[in-house]
Amino acid sequence: MSYLLKIVVTAISLWVTTLIFAPNIDVQADGVGGEIGTLLIVALIFGLVNAIIKPIIKVIGCALYAASLGLFGLIVNAALFLLVDVIGDQFSVPFHIENFWYALLGAIVVAVVGWVLNLVVPDPSDKKKKKK
């Protein structure tokens, strides 16, 4: 259930991002149902990319993270956001990011909105971790 909640929170964050940066970050689906489905698929891809690739990059780029005081993380997040766009294109998902700079801004908005939403709707699995 917590995975489903994370996907929905990420989808809402992506939706807010598309509202702010349209047409540079855009869902090109027909109708509301198509847009919601696309956002959920992109959120799933985003979650998989962050779960699989991001830890590997953090280990490899540990020195760059430390040397840049974490600013390298913004570059990594933008690159991973662009990777989500590329993976989505491979599966004909109607989601598009114009360029690296919009990916950088979009990644920041997704992170901030996701953080705020997680404050409002806490993940039930986080409570279990705190009890241990």
Tab-separated table of N, CA and C in Angstrom:
chain	number	residue	atom	x	y	z
A	1	MET	N	0.821	-1.199	0.000
A	1	MET	CA	0.000	0.000	0.000
A	1	MET	C	0.862	1.259	0.000
A	2	SER	N	2.003	1.196	0.700
A	2	SER	CA	2.855	2.385	0.761
A	2	SER	C	3.477	2.693	-0.606
A	3	TYR	N	3.750	1.664	-1.412
A	3	TYR	CA	4.288	1.894	-2.749
A	3	TYR	C	3.258	2.608	-3.626
A	4	LEU	N	2.010	2.200	-3.499
A	4	LEU	CA	0.946	2.838	-4.253
A	4	LEU	C	0.800	4.304	-3.843
A	5	LEU	N	0.904	4.568	-2.554
A	5	LEU	CA	0.821	5.943	-2.047
A	5	LEU	C	1.980	6.783	-2.581
A	6	LYS	N	3.180	6.212	-2.630
A	6	LYS	CA	4.333	6.933	-3.162
A	6	LYS	C	4.166	7.249	-4.647
A	7	ILE	N	3.603	6.313	-5.387
A	7	ILE	CA	3.375	6.539	-6.820
A	7	ILE	C	2.344	7.647	-7.018
A	8	VAL	N	1.289	7.643	-6.215
A	8	VAL	CA	0.258	8.680	-6.333
A	8	VAL	C	0.832	10.045	-5.955
A	9	VAL	N	1.626	10.108	-4.899
A	9	VAL	CA	2.254	11.373	-4.489
A	9	VAL	C	3.184	11.869	-5.591
A	10	THR	N	3.963	10.986	-6.181
A	10	THR	CA	4.855	11.376	-7.278
A	10	THR	C	4.055	11.829	-8.492
A	11	ALA	N	2.953	11.147	-8.787
A	11	ALA	CA	2.107	11.544	-9.923
A	11	ALA	C	1.530	12.942	-9.705
A	12	ILE	N	1.101	13.233	-8.489
A	12	ILE	CA	0.583	14.574	-8.190
A	12	ILE	C	1.695	15.605	-8.325
A	13	SER	N	2.886	15.263	-7.860
A	13	SER	CA	4.037	16.170	-7.999
A	13	SER	C	4.356	16.426	-9.468
A	14	LEU	N	4.286	15.390	-10.272
A	14	LEU	CA	4.515	15.545	-11.712
A	14	LEU	C	3.427	16.412	-12.349
A	15	TRP	N	2.190	16.229	-11.917
A	15	TRP	CA	1.095	17.026	-12.446
A	15	TRP	C	1.296	18.512	-12.147
A	16	VAL	N	1.682	18.817	-10.904
A	16	VAL	CA	1.959	20.214	-10.541
A	16	VAL	C	3.095	20.758	-11.398
A	17	THR	N	4.109	19.945	-11.617
A	17	THR	CA	5.247	20.358	-12.446
A	17	THR	C	4.802	20.658	-13.871
A	18	THR	N	3.913	19.822	-14.423
A	18	THR	CA	3.429	20.085	-15.788
A	18	THR	C	2.571	21.343	-15.843
A	19	LEU	N	1.877	21.642	-14.760
A	19	LEU	CA	1.092	22.880	-14.724
A	19	LEU	C	1.998	24.109	-14.718
A	20	ILE	N	3.083	24.023	-13.971
A	20	ILE	CA	3.990	25.173	-13.838
A	20	ILE	C	4.796	25.394	-15.117
A	21	PHE	N	5.302	24.324	-15.706
A	21	PHE	CA	6.248	24.456	-16.821
A	21	PHE	C	5.672	24.096	-18.191
A	22	ALA	N	4.343	23.996	-18.299
A	22	ALA	CA	3.745	23.714	-19.603
A	22	ALA	C	4.091	24.835	-20.571
A	23	PRO	N	4.396	24.586	-21.779
A	23	PRO	CA	4.449	23.336	-22.537
A	23	PRO	C	5.836	22.685	-22.545
A	24	ASN	N	6.766	23.165	-21.713
A	24	ASN	CA	8.132	22.626	-21.739
A	24	ASN	C	8.261	21.285	-21.019
A	25	ILE	N	7.419	21.046	-20.050
A	25	ILE	CA	7.254	19.718	-19.449
A	25	ILE	C	5.776	19.430	-19.618
A	26	ASP	N	5.455	18.395	-20.399
A	26	ASP	CA	4.090	18.274	-20.871
A	26	ASP	C	3.638	16.821	-20.944
A	27	VAL	N	2.372	16.618	-20.616
A	27	VAL	CA	1.700	15.341	-20.855
A	27	VAL	C	0.814	15.559	-22.064
A	28	GLN	N	1.027	14.772	-23.107
A	28	GLN	CA	0.317	14.964	-24.368
A	28	GLN	C	-0.752	13.900	-24.590
A	29	ALA	N	-1.409	13.497	-23.500
A	29	ALA	CA	-2.447	12.473	-23.584
A	29	ALA	C	-3.800	13.117	-23.872
A	30	ASP	N	-4.698	12.317	-24.413
A	30	ASP	CA	-6.049	12.785	-24.702
A	30	ASP	C	-6.934	12.571	-23.480
A	31	GLY	N	-7.599	13.616	-23.046
A	31	GLY	CA	-8.568	13.511	-21.964
A	31	GLY	C	-7.940	13.438	-20.582
A	32	VAL	N	-8.791	13.598	-19.597
A	32	VAL	CA	-8.341	13.585	-18.208
A	32	VAL	C	-7.866	12.192	-17.803
A	33	GLY	N	-8.597	11.164	-18.231
A	33	GLY	CA	-8.208	9.794	-17.904
A	33	GLY	C	-6.858	9.426	-18.483
A	34	GLY	N	-6.607	9.841	-19.710
A	34	GLY	CA	-5.316	9.584	-20.340
A	34	GLY	C	-4.190	10.318	-19.638
A	35	GLU	N	-4.478	11.539	-19.212
A	35	GLU	CA	-3.459	12.323	-18.493
A	35	GLU	C	-3.148	11.702	-17.140
A	36	ILE	N	-4.169	11.271	-16.416
A	36	ILE	CA	-3.947	10.636	-15.113
A	36	ILE	C	-3.175	9.337	-15.292
A	37	GLY	N	-3.564	8.537	-16.267
A	37	GLY	CA	-2.848	7.287	-16.530
A	37	GLY	C	-1.398	7.527	-16.905
A	38	THR	N	-1.164	8.534	-17.733
A	38	THR	CA	0.201	8.867	-18.127
A	38	THR	C	1.020	9.301	-16.923
A	39	LEU	N	0.439	10.149	-16.079
A	39	LEU	CA	1.156	10.606	-14.888
A	39	LEU	C	1.475	9.447	-13.943
A	40	LEU	N	0.572	8.495	-13.818
A	40	LEU	CA	0.836	7.330	-12.971
A	40	LEU	C	1.945	6.459	-13.558
A	41	ILE	N	1.945	6.282	-14.873
A	41	ILE	CA	3.008	5.507	-15.523
A	41	ILE	C	4.354	6.210	-15.367
A	42	VAL	N	4.371	7.517	-15.585
A	42	VAL	CA	5.619	8.278	-15.442
A	42	VAL	C	6.090	8.230	-13.992
A	43	ALA	N	5.163	8.308	-13.039
A	43	ALA	CA	5.527	8.222	-11.621
A	43	ALA	C	6.137	6.858	-11.299
A	44	LEU	N	5.595	5.806	-11.890
A	44	LEU	CA	6.154	4.466	-11.697
A	44	LEU	C	7.562	4.374	-12.277
A	45	ILE	N	7.750	4.889	-13.479
A	45	ILE	CA	9.082	4.901	-14.098
A	45	ILE	C	10.042	5.731	-13.248
A	46	PHE	N	9.573	6.890	-12.778
A	46	PHE	CA	10.381	7.777	-11.939
A	46	PHE	C	10.820	7.053	-10.664
A	47	GLY	N	9.894	6.339	-10.045
A	47	GLY	CA	10.218	5.592	-8.830
A	47	GLY	C	11.229	4.485	-9.085
A	48	LEU	N	11.066	3.769	-10.195
A	48	LEU	CA	12.014	2.699	-10.526
A	48	LEU	C	13.412	3.253	-10.818
A	49	VAL	N	13.461	4.358	-11.553
A	49	VAL	CA	14.757	4.977	-11.859
A	49	VAL	C	15.432	5.432	-10.575
A	50	ASN	N	14.670	6.064	-9.682
A	50	ASN	CA	15.248	6.529	-8.416
A	50	ASN	C	15.650	5.380	-7.509
A	51	ALA	N	14.928	4.276	-7.561
A	51	ALA	CA	15.259	3.137	-6.706
A	51	ALA	C	16.438	2.334	-7.225
A	52	ILE	N	16.602	2.254	-8.535
A	52	ILE	CA	17.637	1.396	-9.112
A	52	ILE	C	18.908	2.169	-9.457
A	53	ILE	N	18.770	3.266	-10.164
A	53	ILE	CA	19.950	3.950	-10.705
A	53	ILE	C	20.532	4.987	-9.744
A	54	LYS	N	19.690	5.708	-9.037
A	54	LYS	CA	20.185	6.792	-8.172
A	54	LYS	C	21.169	6.308	-7.102
A	55	PRO	N	20.918	5.189	-6.414
A	55	PRO	CA	21.912	4.739	-5.425
A	55	PRO	C	23.272	4.406	-6.044
A	56	ILE	N	23.248	3.866	-7.250
A	56	ILE	CA	24.508	3.539	-7.929
A	56	ILE	C	25.280	4.820	-8.229
A	57	ILE	N	24.580	5.840	-8.708
A	57	ILE	CA	25.235	7.113	-9.018
A	57	ILE	C	25.745	7.775	-7.746
A	58	LYS	N	25.011	7.655	-6.648
A	58	LYS	CA	25.460	8.251	-5.383
A	58	LYS	C	26.761	7.607	-4.909
A	59	VAL	N	26.867	6.296	-5.059
A	59	VAL	CA	28.098	5.616	-4.635
A	59	VAL	C	29.259	6.007	-5.537
A	60	ILE	N	29.025	6.005	-6.831
A	60	ILE	CA	30.086	6.340	-7.776
A	60	ILE	C	30.492	7.799	-7.648
A	61	GLY	N	29.520	8.698	-7.476
A	61	GLY	CA	29.812	10.129	-7.439
A	61	GLY	C	29.920	10.702	-6.041
A	62	CYS	N	30.228	9.868	-5.068
A	62	CYS	CA	30.297	10.308	-3.671
A	62	CYS	C	31.220	11.513	-3.489
A	63	ALA	N	32.364	11.500	-4.120
A	63	ALA	CA	33.311	12.605	-3.986
A	63	ALA	C	32.742	13.901	-4.575
A	64	LEU	N	32.030	13.788	-5.692
A	64	LEU	CA	31.420	14.976	-6.295
A	64	LEU	C	30.309	15.546	-5.429
A	65	TYR	N	29.538	14.664	-4.787
A	65	TYR	CA	28.510	15.141	-3.861
A	65	TYR	C	29.163	15.920	-2.724
A	66	ALA	N	30.226	15.369	-2.152
A	66	ALA	CA	30.901	16.026	-1.030
A	66	ALA	C	31.573	17.326	-1.467
A	67	ALA	N	32.249	17.305	-2.603
A	67	ALA	CA	32.973	18.492	-3.073
A	67	ALA	C	32.023	19.638	-3.428
A	68	SER	N	30.838	19.312	-3.910
A	68	SER	CA	29.899	20.360	-4.307
A	68	SER	C	28.887	20.689	-3.213
A	69	LEU	N	29.083	20.100	-2.034
A	69	LEU	CA	28.162	20.291	-0.907
A	69	LEU	C	26.729	19.900	-1.274
A	70	GLY	N	26.593	18.872	-2.082
A	70	GLY	CA	25.293	18.340	-2.454
A	70	GLY	C	24.686	18.923	-3.714
A	71	LEU	N	25.288	19.963	-4.276
A	71	LEU	CA	24.727	20.563	-5.483
A	71	LEU	C	24.795	19.623	-6.681
A	72	PHE	N	25.749	18.711	-6.659
A	72	PHE	CA	25.837	17.706	-7.715
A	72	PHE	C	24.551	16.873	-7.760
A	73	GLY	N	23.884	16.754	-6.614
A	73	GLY	CA	22.627	16.026	-6.546
A	73	GLY	C	21.554	16.629	-7.438
A	74	LEU	N	21.563	17.952	-7.589
A	74	LEU	CA	20.600	18.604	-8.483
A	74	LEU	C	20.829	18.185	-9.929
A	75	ILE	N	22.107	18.096	-10.313
A	75	ILE	CA	22.447	17.672	-11.672
A	75	ILE	C	22.018	16.221	-11.890
A	76	VAL	N	22.265	15.390	-10.893
A	76	VAL	CA	21.878	13.981	-10.992
A	76	VAL	C	20.361	13.851	-11.111
A	77	ASN	N	19.621	14.606	-10.287
A	77	ASN	CA	18.164	14.543	-10.348
A	77	ASN	C	17.637	14.992	-11.703
A	78	ALA	N	18.235	16.033	-12.269
A	78	ALA	CA	17.818	16.491	-13.599
A	78	ALA	C	18.111	15.423	-14.651
A	79	ALA	N	19.282	14.813	-14.576
A	79	ALA	CA	19.637	13.769	-15.535
A	79	ALA	C	18.697	12.563	-15.407
A	80	LEU	N	18.345	12.203	-14.175
A	80	LEU	CA	17.421	11.089	-13.982
A	80	LEU	C	16.020	11.441	-14.476
A	81	PHE	N	15.631	12.702	-14.323
A	81	PHE	CA	14.336	13.149	-14.828
A	81	PHE	C	14.310	13.063	-16.354
A	82	LEU	N	15.411	13.443	-16.999
A	82	LEU	CA	15.510	13.286	-18.456
A	82	LEU	C	15.499	11.818	-18.853
A	83	LEU	N	16.120	10.975	-18.040
A	83	LEU	CA	16.119	9.539	-18.308
A	83	LEU	C	14.691	8.982	-18.260
A	84	VAL	N	13.881	9.487	-17.337
A	84	VAL	CA	12.472	9.081	-17.278
A	84	VAL	C	11.772	9.432	-18.591
A	85	ASP	N	12.082	10.620	-19.132
A	85	ASP	CA	11.516	11.026	-20.421
A	85	ASP	C	11.953	10.065	-21.531
A	86	VAL	N	13.216	9.697	-21.550
A	86	VAL	CA	13.733	8.792	-22.582
A	86	VAL	C	13.096	7.405	-22.458
A	87	ILE	N	13.004	6.899	-21.240
A	87	ILE	CA	12.380	5.586	-21.031
A	87	ILE	C	10.905	5.643	-21.435
A	88	GLY	N	10.235	6.730	-21.066
A	88	GLY	CA	8.840	6.893	-21.458
A	88	GLY	C	8.669	6.901	-22.965
A	89	ASP	N	9.605	7.554	-23.670
A	89	ASP	CA	9.556	7.560	-25.142
A	89	ASP	C	9.677	6.150	-25.714
A	90	GLN	N	10.493	5.308	-25.080
A	90	GLN	CA	10.668	3.939	-25.554
A	90	GLN	C	9.373	3.134	-25.458
A	91	PHE	N	8.530	3.503	-24.482
A	91	PHE	CA	7.260	2.804	-24.294
A	91	PHE	C	6.067	3.621	-24.804
A	92	SER	N	6.345	4.638	-25.610
A	92	SER	CA	5.319	5.508	-26.206
A	92	SER	C	4.420	6.177	-25.168
A	93	VAL	N	5.029	6.566	-24.046
A	93	VAL	CA	4.296	7.313	-23.018
A	93	VAL	C	4.299	8.783	-23.441
A	94	PRO	N	3.140	9.419	-23.515
A	94	PRO	CA	3.074	10.799	-24.008
A	94	PRO	C	3.485	11.843	-22.970
A	95	PHE	N	4.742	11.773	-22.560
A	95	PHE	CA	5.316	12.706	-21.581
A	95	PHE	C	6.576	13.267	-22.205
A	96	HIS	N	6.771	14.589	-22.093
A	96	HIS	CA	7.903	15.205	-22.772
A	96	HIS	C	8.530	16.295	-21.902
A	97	ILE	N	9.861	16.287	-21.872
A	97	ILE	CA	10.638	17.349	-21.221
A	97	ILE	C	11.474	17.999	-22.312
A	98	GLU	N	11.384	19.319	-22.404
A	98	GLU	CA	12.009	20.069	-23.499
A	98	GLU	C	13.538	19.960	-23.511
A	99	ASN	N	14.190	20.247	-22.377
A	99	ASN	CA	15.653	20.227	-22.338
A	99	ASN	C	16.144	20.045	-20.901
A	100	PHE	N	17.470	20.064	-20.745
A	100	PHE	CA	18.080	19.819	-19.435
A	100	PHE	C	17.639	20.842	-18.400
A	101	TRP	N	17.542	22.105	-18.791
A	101	TRP	CA	17.219	23.160	-17.823
A	101	TRP	C	15.809	23.001	-17.278
A	102	TYR	N	14.880	22.607	-18.122
A	102	TYR	CA	13.527	22.344	-17.628
A	102	TYR	C	13.499	21.058	-16.799
A	103	ALA	N	14.347	20.111	-17.129
A	103	ALA	CA	14.456	18.907	-16.306
A	103	ALA	C	14.986	19.270	-14.917
A	104	LEU	N	15.938	20.179	-14.864
A	104	LEU	CA	16.484	20.626	-13.578
A	104	LEU	C	15.390	21.314	-12.749
A	105	LEU	N	14.683	22.246	-13.369
A	105	LEU	CA	13.615	22.944	-12.660
A	105	LEU	C	12.483	21.991	-12.284
A	106	GLY	N	12.146	21.093	-13.192
A	106	GLY	CA	11.091	20.118	-12.920
A	106	GLY	C	11.451	19.178	-11.792
A	107	ALA	N	12.697	18.735	-11.748
A	107	ALA	CA	13.143	17.843	-10.678
A	107	ALA	C	13.063	18.547	-9.325
A	108	ILE	N	13.388	19.828	-9.303
A	108	ILE	CA	13.292	20.593	-8.053
A	108	ILE	C	11.835	20.695	-7.611
A	109	VAL	N	10.945	21.015	-8.547
A	109	VAL	CA	9.521	21.138	-8.202
A	109	VAL	C	8.951	19.798	-7.750
A	110	VAL	N	9.300	18.715	-8.440
A	110	VAL	CA	8.810	17.388	-8.047
A	110	VAL	C	9.284	17.063	-6.633
A	111	ALA	N	10.529	17.363	-6.322
A	111	ALA	CA	11.065	17.083	-4.989
A	111	ALA	C	10.357	17.909	-3.914
A	112	VAL	N	10.174	19.196	-4.172
A	112	VAL	CA	9.552	20.074	-3.175
A	112	VAL	C	8.075	19.716	-2.975
A	113	VAL	N	7.340	19.542	-4.066
A	113	VAL	CA	5.921	19.194	-3.948
A	113	VAL	C	5.768	17.821	-3.302
A	114	GLY	N	6.613	16.873	-3.673
A	114	GLY	CA	6.573	15.549	-3.053
A	114	GLY	C	6.845	15.613	-1.564
A	115	TRP	N	7.797	16.444	-1.162
A	115	TRP	CA	8.117	16.611	0.253
A	115	TRP	C	6.927	17.189	1.009
A	116	VAL	N	6.300	18.227	0.444
A	116	VAL	CA	5.127	18.843	1.079
A	116	VAL	C	3.977	17.837	1.176
A	117	LEU	N	3.738	17.106	0.108
A	117	LEU	CA	2.662	16.109	0.132
A	117	LEU	C	2.942	15.006	1.147
A	118	ASN	N	4.198	14.619	1.298
A	118	ASN	CA	4.542	13.603	2.297
A	118	ASN	C	4.371	14.124	3.715
A	119	LEU	N	4.476	15.437	3.905
A	119	LEU	CA	4.177	16.012	5.219
A	119	LEU	C	2.681	15.954	5.503
A	120	VAL	N	1.876	16.222	4.476
A	120	VAL	CA	0.417	16.242	4.622
A	120	VAL	C	-0.139	14.819	4.718
A	121	VAL	N	0.355	13.926	3.869
A	121	VAL	CA	-0.097	12.538	3.838
A	121	VAL	C	1.095	11.644	4.177
A	122	PRO	N	1.335	11.410	5.476
A	122	PRO	CA	2.514	10.615	5.838
A	122	PRO	C	2.383	9.159	5.398
A	123	ASP	N	3.518	8.575	5.085
A	123	ASP	CA	3.582	7.181	4.655
A	123	ASP	C	3.420	6.279	5.883
A	124	PRO	N	2.452	5.350	5.868
A	124	PRO	CA	2.248	4.459	7.021
A	124	PRO	C	3.484	3.625	7.365
A	125	SER	N	4.299	3.297	6.385
A	125	SER	CA	5.492	2.485	6.664
A	125	SER	C	6.541	3.281	7.443
A	126	ASP	N	6.516	4.634	7.351
A	126	ASP	CA	7.457	5.439	8.122
A	126	ASP	C	7.165	5.355	9.609
A	127	LYS	N	5.903	5.227	10.004
A	127	LYS	CA	5.544	5.093	11.410
A	127	LYS	C	6.076	3.786	11.977
A	128	LYS	N	6.026	2.711	11.169
A	128	LYS	CA	6.540	1.430	11.610
A	128	LYS	C	8.040	1.507	11.840
A	129	LYS	N	8.759	2.250	10.985
A	129	LYS	CA	10.204	2.376	11.147
A	129	LYS	C	10.560	3.138	12.405
A	130	LYS	N	9.776	4.143	12.774
A	130	LYS	CA	10.050	4.947	13.964
A	130	LYS	C	9.819	4.157	15.237
A	131	LYS	N	8.885	3.204	15.233
A	131	LYS	CA	8.588	2.401	16.419
A	131	LYS	C	9.718	1.431	16.750
A	132	LYS	N	10.472	1.015	15.744
A	132	LYS	CA	11.537	0.017	15.962
A	132	LYS	C	12.692	0.588	16.674
